[in-house]
PDB file of C-alpha atoms and ligand atoms in Angstrom:
ATOM      1  CA  UNK A   1     -10.675   6.338   9.354  1.00 48.00           C
ATOM      2  CA  UNK A   2      -9.769   8.279  12.023  1.00 52.00           C
ATOM      3  CA  UNK A   3      -6.653   6.297  13.530  1.00 70.00           C
ATOM      4  CA  UNK A   4      -4.320   4.276  11.793  1.00 79.00           C
ATOM      5  CA  UNK A   5      -6.187   2.063   9.146  1.00 91.00           C
ATOM      6  CA  UNK A   6      -5.047  -1.506   8.932  1.00 97.00           C
ATOM      7  CA  UNK A   7      -6.653  -4.343   6.778  1.00 98.00           C
ATOM      8  CA  UNK A   8      -5.617  -7.840   5.845  1.00 98.00           C
ATOM      9  CA  UNK A   9      -5.580  -8.080   1.865  1.00 98.00           C
ATOM     10  CA  UNK A  10      -5.953 -11.640   0.473  1.00 96.00           C
ATOM     11  CA  UNK A  11      -4.189 -13.622  -2.418  1.00 95.00           C
ATOM     12  CA  UNK A  12      -6.476 -11.874  -5.533  1.00 94.00           C
ATOM     13  CA  UNK A  13      -4.488  -8.498  -3.707  1.00 97.00           C
ATOM     14  CA  UNK A  14      -1.609  -8.227  -3.880  1.00 96.00           C
ATOM     15  CA  UNK A  15      -1.563  -5.240  -6.120  1.00 95.00           C
ATOM     16  CA  UNK A  16      -3.531  -3.526  -4.599  1.00 96.00           C
ATOM     17  CA  UNK A  17      -2.017  -4.325  -0.832  1.00 97.00           C
ATOM     18  CA  UNK A  18       1.176  -3.276  -1.609  1.00 94.00           C
ATOM     19  CA  UNK A  19      -0.382   0.337  -2.575  1.00 93.00           C
ATOM     20  CA  UNK A  20      -1.952   0.029   0.252  1.00 95.00           C
ATOM     21  CA  UNK A  21       1.086   0.515   2.242  1.00 94.00           C
ATOM     22  CA  UNK A  22       2.976   2.223  -0.031  1.00 90.00           C
ATOM     23  CA  UNK A  23       0.155   5.064   1.512  1.00 91.00           C
ATOM     24  CA  UNK A  24       1.249   4.188   4.554  1.00 92.00           C
ATOM     25  CA  UNK A  25      -1.661   1.054   5.789  1.00 95.00           C
ATOM     26  CA  UNK A  26      -0.581  -1.000   7.614  1.00 97.00           C
ATOM     27  CA  UNK A  27      -1.632  -4.096   5.098  1.00 98.00           C
ATOM     28  CA  UNK A  28      -1.493  -7.830   6.223  1.00 98.00           C
ATOM     29  CA  UNK A  29      -0.821  -9.937   2.747  1.00 97.00           C
ATOM     30  CA  UNK A  30      -1.241 -13.520   3.096  1.00 94.00           C
ATOM     31  CA  UNK A  31      -1.198 -15.181  -0.243  1.00 94.00           C
ATOM     32  CA  UNK A  32      -0.705 -18.921   1.580  1.00 95.00           C
ATOM     33  CA  UNK A  33      -4.062 -17.445   4.086  1.00 95.00           C
ATOM     34  CA  UNK A  34      -6.705 -19.041   2.526  1.00 93.00           C
ATOM     35  CA  UNK A  35     -10.163 -17.132   3.023  1.00 92.00           C
ATOM     36  CA  UNK A  36     -11.760 -18.464   6.422  1.00 93.00           C
ATOM     37  CA  UNK A  37      -8.151 -18.301   7.531  1.00 96.00           C
ATOM     38  CA  UNK A  38      -7.203 -13.682   6.488  1.00 97.00           C
ATOM     39  CA  UNK A  39     -10.424 -13.155   8.529  1.00 96.00           C
ATOM     40  CA  UNK A  40     -10.260 -14.875  11.640  1.00 97.00           C
ATOM     41  CA  UNK A  41      -6.382 -13.076  11.630  1.00 97.00           C
ATOM     42  CA  UNK A  42      -8.121  -9.798  10.467  1.00 97.00           C
ATOM     43  CA  UNK A  43     -10.693 -10.236  12.894  1.00 97.00           C
ATOM     44  CA  UNK A  44      -7.825 -10.871  15.495  1.00 97.00           C
ATOM     45  CA  UNK A  45      -5.657  -8.341  14.872  1.00 97.00           C
ATOM     46  CA  UNK A  46      -9.284  -5.602  14.087  1.00 96.00           C
ATOM     47  CA  UNK A  47      -8.310  -5.345  10.784  1.00 97.00           C
ATOM     48  CA  UNK A  48     -11.183  -4.778   7.665  1.00 98.00           C
ATOM     49  CA  UNK A  49     -10.894  -7.934   5.190  1.00 98.00           C
ATOM     50  CA  UNK A  50     -10.069  -6.508   1.876  1.00 98.00           C
ATOM     51  CA  UNK A  51     -11.330  -9.591  -1.083  1.00 97.00           C
ATOM     52  CA  UNK A  52     -12.102 -10.968  -4.203  1.00 96.00           C
ATOM     53  CA  UNK A  53     -14.064 -14.011  -2.625  1.00 95.00           C
ATOM     54  CA  UNK A  54     -18.131 -13.560  -2.823  1.00 94.00           C
ATOM     55  CA  UNK A  55     -18.182 -16.140  -0.527  1.00 95.00           C
ATOM     56  CA  UNK A  56     -17.445 -13.277   2.034  1.00 94.00           C
ATOM     57  CA  UNK A  57     -19.056 -10.920   0.922  1.00 93.00           C
ATOM     58  CA  UNK A  58     -21.615 -10.524   3.850  1.00 94.00           C
ATOM     59  CA  UNK A  59     -19.137 -11.088   6.070  1.00 94.00           C
ATOM     60  CA  UNK A  60     -18.733  -8.661   9.648  1.00 94.00           C
ATOM     61  CA  UNK A  61     -15.640  -6.940   9.139  1.00 95.00           C
ATOM     62  CA  UNK A  62     -16.000  -7.457   5.826  1.00 97.00           C
ATOM     63  CA  UNK A  63     -15.012  -5.310   1.524  1.00 98.00           C
ATOM     64  CA  UNK A  64     -15.968  -7.320  -0.514  1.00 97.00           C
ATOM     65  CA  UNK A  65     -13.673  -5.773  -3.702  1.00 98.00           C
ATOM     66  CA  UNK A  66     -15.807  -5.582  -6.193  1.00 96.00           C
ATOM     67  CA  UNK A  67     -13.707  -4.615  -9.229  1.00 96.00           C
ATOM     68  CA  UNK A  68     -11.217  -6.837 -10.853  1.00 94.00           C
ATOM     69  CA  UNK A  69      -9.235  -3.549 -12.077  1.00 93.00           C
ATOM     70  CA  UNK A  70      -6.249  -1.842 -10.101  1.00 90.00           C
ATOM     71  CA  UNK A  71      -7.759   0.904 -10.166  1.00 90.00           C
ATOM     72  CA  UNK A  72     -11.041   0.584  -8.891  1.00 94.00           C
ATOM     73  CA  UNK A  73     -10.463  -1.348  -6.725  1.00 96.00           C
ATOM     74  CA  UNK A  74      -8.023   1.097  -4.913  1.00 94.00           C
ATOM     75  CA  UNK A  75     -10.652   3.847  -5.638  1.00 94.00           C
ATOM     76  CA  UNK A  76     -13.592   1.284  -3.455  1.00 96.00           C
ATOM     77  CA  UNK A  77     -11.687   1.103   0.127  1.00 96.00           C
ATOM     78  CA  UNK A  78     -10.354   4.197  -0.341  1.00 94.00           C
ATOM     79  CA  UNK A  79     -14.085   5.400  -0.367  1.00 94.00           C
ATOM     80  CA  UNK A  80     -14.647   2.435   1.538  1.00 95.00           C
ATOM     81  CA  UNK A  81     -12.108   3.200   4.807  1.00 95.00           C
ATOM     82  CA  UNK A  82     -10.691   6.824   3.633  1.00 92.00           C
ATOM     83  CA  UNK A  83      -7.602   8.020   5.636  1.00 90.00           C
ATOM     84  CA  UNK A  84      -5.146  10.721   5.617  1.00 88.00           C
ATOM     85  CA  UNK A  85      -2.465   9.104   3.293  1.00 84.00           C
ATOM     86  CA  UNK A  86      -1.342  13.031   2.662  1.00 82.00           C
ATOM     87  CA  UNK A  87       0.492  11.995   5.855  1.00 82.00           C
ATOM     88  CA  UNK A  88       1.558   8.789   5.528  1.00 85.00           C
ATOM     89  CA  UNK A  89       2.842   8.256   2.160  1.00 83.00           C
ATOM     90  CA  UNK A  90       6.537   6.385   3.130  1.00 83.00           C
ATOM     91  CA  UNK A  91       5.723   5.532   6.304  1.00 90.00           C
ATOM     92  CA  UNK A  92       5.528   1.089   5.715  1.00 92.00           C
ATOM     93  CA  UNK A  93       7.667  -1.170   4.033  1.00 94.00           C
ATOM     94  CA  UNK A  94       5.563  -1.800   0.684  1.00 92.00           C
ATOM     95  CA  UNK A  95       6.547  -5.284   0.426  1.00 94.00           C
ATOM     96  CA  UNK A  96       7.222  -6.326   4.511  1.00 95.00           C
ATOM     97  CA  UNK A  97       4.206  -3.493   5.982  1.00 97.00           C
ATOM     98  CA  UNK A  98       6.838  -3.065   8.610  1.00 96.00           C
ATOM     99  CA  UNK A  99       6.748   0.929   9.620  1.00 95.00           C
ATOM    100  CA  UNK A 100       9.462   2.573   7.850  1.00 93.00           C
ATOM    101  CA  UNK A 101      12.805   4.428   9.812  1.00 94.00           C
ATOM    102  CA  UNK A 102      14.474   7.850   8.239  1.00 92.00           C
ATOM    103  CA  UNK A 103      17.767   7.223   8.603  1.00 92.00           C
ATOM    104  CA  UNK A 104      21.243   9.364   8.241  1.00 91.00           C
ATOM    105  CA  UNK A 105      22.648   9.716   4.258  1.00 89.00           C
ATOM    106  CA  UNK A 106      25.913   8.533   5.010  1.00 90.00           C
ATOM    107  CA  UNK A 107      24.524   4.480   6.113  1.00 89.00           C
ATOM    108  CA  UNK A 108      22.496   3.385   2.871  1.00 89.00           C
ATOM    109  CA  UNK A 109      25.912   5.225   0.975  1.00 89.00           C
ATOM    110  CA  UNK A 110      26.552   1.990  -0.255  1.00 89.00           C
ATOM    111  CA  UNK A 111      22.745   0.796  -0.423  1.00 89.00           C
ATOM    112  CA  UNK A 112      21.944   3.147  -3.586  1.00 89.00           C
ATOM    113  CA  UNK A 113      22.845   3.755  -6.925  1.00 88.00           C
ATOM    114  CA  UNK A 114      25.341   6.843  -7.193  1.00 90.00           C
ATOM    115  CA  UNK A 115      23.225   8.619  -8.748  1.00 87.00           C
ATOM    116  CA  UNK A 116      20.292   8.345  -6.648  1.00 87.00           C
ATOM    117  CA  UNK A 117      23.128   8.453  -3.008  1.00 89.00           C
ATOM    118  CA  UNK A 118      23.948  11.999  -5.508  1.00 88.00           C
ATOM    119  CA  UNK A 119      20.790  13.850  -5.892  1.00 87.00           C
ATOM    120  CA  UNK A 120      18.350  12.630  -2.729  1.00 87.00           C
ATOM    121  CA  UNK A 121      18.609  14.162   0.918  1.00 86.00           C
ATOM    122  CA  UNK A 122      15.900  12.833   2.356  1.00 87.00           C
ATOM    123  CA  UNK A 123      15.971   8.264   3.008  1.00 91.00           C
ATOM    124  CA  UNK A 124      14.449   5.871   5.510  1.00 91.00           C
ATOM    125  CA  UNK A 125      15.083   2.229   5.678  1.00 91.00           C
ATOM    126  CA  UNK A 126      13.108  -1.063   6.622  1.00 94.00           C
ATOM    127  CA  UNK A 127      14.080  -2.933   9.439  1.00 94.00           C
ATOM    128  CA  UNK A 128      12.679  -6.325   8.484  1.00 96.00           C
ATOM    129  CA  UNK A 129      13.593  -6.991   4.940  1.00 95.00           C
ATOM    130  CA  UNK A 130      16.657  -4.123   5.102  1.00 92.00           C
ATOM    131  CA  UNK A 131      14.687  -1.953   1.903  1.00 91.00           C
ATOM    132  CA  UNK A 132      16.051   1.701   1.197  1.00 91.00           C
ATOM    133  CA  UNK A 133      12.951   4.224   0.113  1.00 88.00           C
ATOM    134  CA  UNK A 134      14.282   7.535  -1.257  1.00 84.00           C
ATOM    135  CA  UNK A 135      12.668   9.953  -3.886  1.00 71.00           C
ATOM    136  CA  UNK A 136      11.083  12.353  -3.306  1.00 66.00           C
ATOM    137  CA  UNK A 137       9.655  12.440  -7.272  1.00 69.00           C
ATOM    138  CA  UNK A 138       8.726   9.499  -6.748  1.00 73.00           C
ATOM    139  CA  UNK A 139       6.533  10.044  -3.721  1.00 75.00           C
ATOM    140  CA  UNK A 140       5.590  13.054  -4.393  1.00 78.00           C
ATOM    141  CA  UNK A 141       4.059  10.754  -8.520  1.00 83.00           C
ATOM    142  CA  UNK A 142       1.844   7.882  -6.053  1.00 83.00           C
ATOM    143  CA  UNK A 143       0.170  10.901  -4.045  1.00 83.00           C
ATOM    144  CA  UNK A 144      -0.723  12.953  -7.383  1.00 86.00           C
ATOM    145  CA  UNK A 145      -1.915   9.971  -8.539  1.00 86.00           C
ATOM    146  CA  UNK A 146      -4.187   8.608  -5.911  1.00 87.00           C
ATOM    147  CA  UNK A 147      -5.525  12.032  -5.862  1.00 87.00           C
ATOM    148  CA  UNK A 148      -6.561  12.282  -9.393  1.00 88.00           C
ATOM    149  CA  UNK A 149      -7.915   8.692  -9.088  1.00 86.00           C
ATOM    150  CA  UNK A 150      -9.954   9.471  -6.214  1.00 85.00           C
ATOM    151  CA  UNK A 151     -11.871  12.925  -8.563  1.00 83.00           C
ATOM    152  CA  UNK A 152     -15.194  12.643  -9.675  1.00 67.00           C
ATOM    153  CA  UNK A 153     -14.379  11.979 -13.213  1.00 52.00           C
ATOM    154  CA  UNK A 154     -10.978   9.499 -12.739  1.00 45.00           C
ATOM    155  CA  UNK A 155     -11.847   7.118 -14.767  1.00 47.00           C
ATOM    156  CA  UNK A 156     -10.405   9.226 -17.565  1.00 45.00           C
ATOM    157  CA  UNK A 157      -6.997   9.737 -16.244  1.00 43.00           C
ATOM    158  CA  UNK A 158      -4.465   7.220 -16.146  1.00 44.00           C
ATOM    159  CA  UNK A 159      -3.226   5.167 -12.798  1.00 47.00           C
ATOM    160  CA  UNK A 160      -0.173   5.002 -15.130  1.00 45.00           C
ATOM    161  CA  UNK A 161       2.654   2.763 -14.044  1.00 43.00           C
ATOM    162  CA  UNK A 162       3.068   0.575 -11.341  1.00 44.00           C
ATOM    163  CA  UNK A 163       5.999   1.903  -8.765  1.00 48.00           C
ATOM    164  CA  UNK A 164       8.907   0.387 -10.679  1.00 45.00           C
ATOM    165  CA  UNK A 165      11.138  -1.546  -7.710  1.00 45.00           C
ATOM    166  CA  UNK A 166       7.694  -3.591  -6.922  1.00 41.00           C
TER     167      UNK A 166
HETATM  168 ZN1  LIG B   1      10.397  -4.770   4.635  1.00 66.21          ZN
END
């Protein structure tokens, strides 16, 4: 995928949706939508639907997710629709999918814990839900984990925990 990666994830795939967003993909996640409703939305917005619903396995514009395991799910999506997550990590809000905006440090002074403010230089902010993002270490850890996951023997490695703030 050279253009912006766009997905619509079904209600079973909330964790996968959050991780894809952290990597910069545009992921609609509507747990209130049934399968066919979501597929309609996906098609109308040019998204690939990610689903665990085997009835949609052969549908056009659908990637049927084979595994129940989150690591395998992420690997399957990134294999089928590779995109440059290095360039995109932390460009989207993992909670609501809105594009993040960089904000000056002073703006978030009262919105993040003092030790974070003291130790971080760069912050981003979600204009929709107000969540503040920071933490270069966290960002690097996510990239490292995904890179490890995509290596041939990745099954032997641990992806670690989901991001703590999720
Ligand atoms: Zn948000």
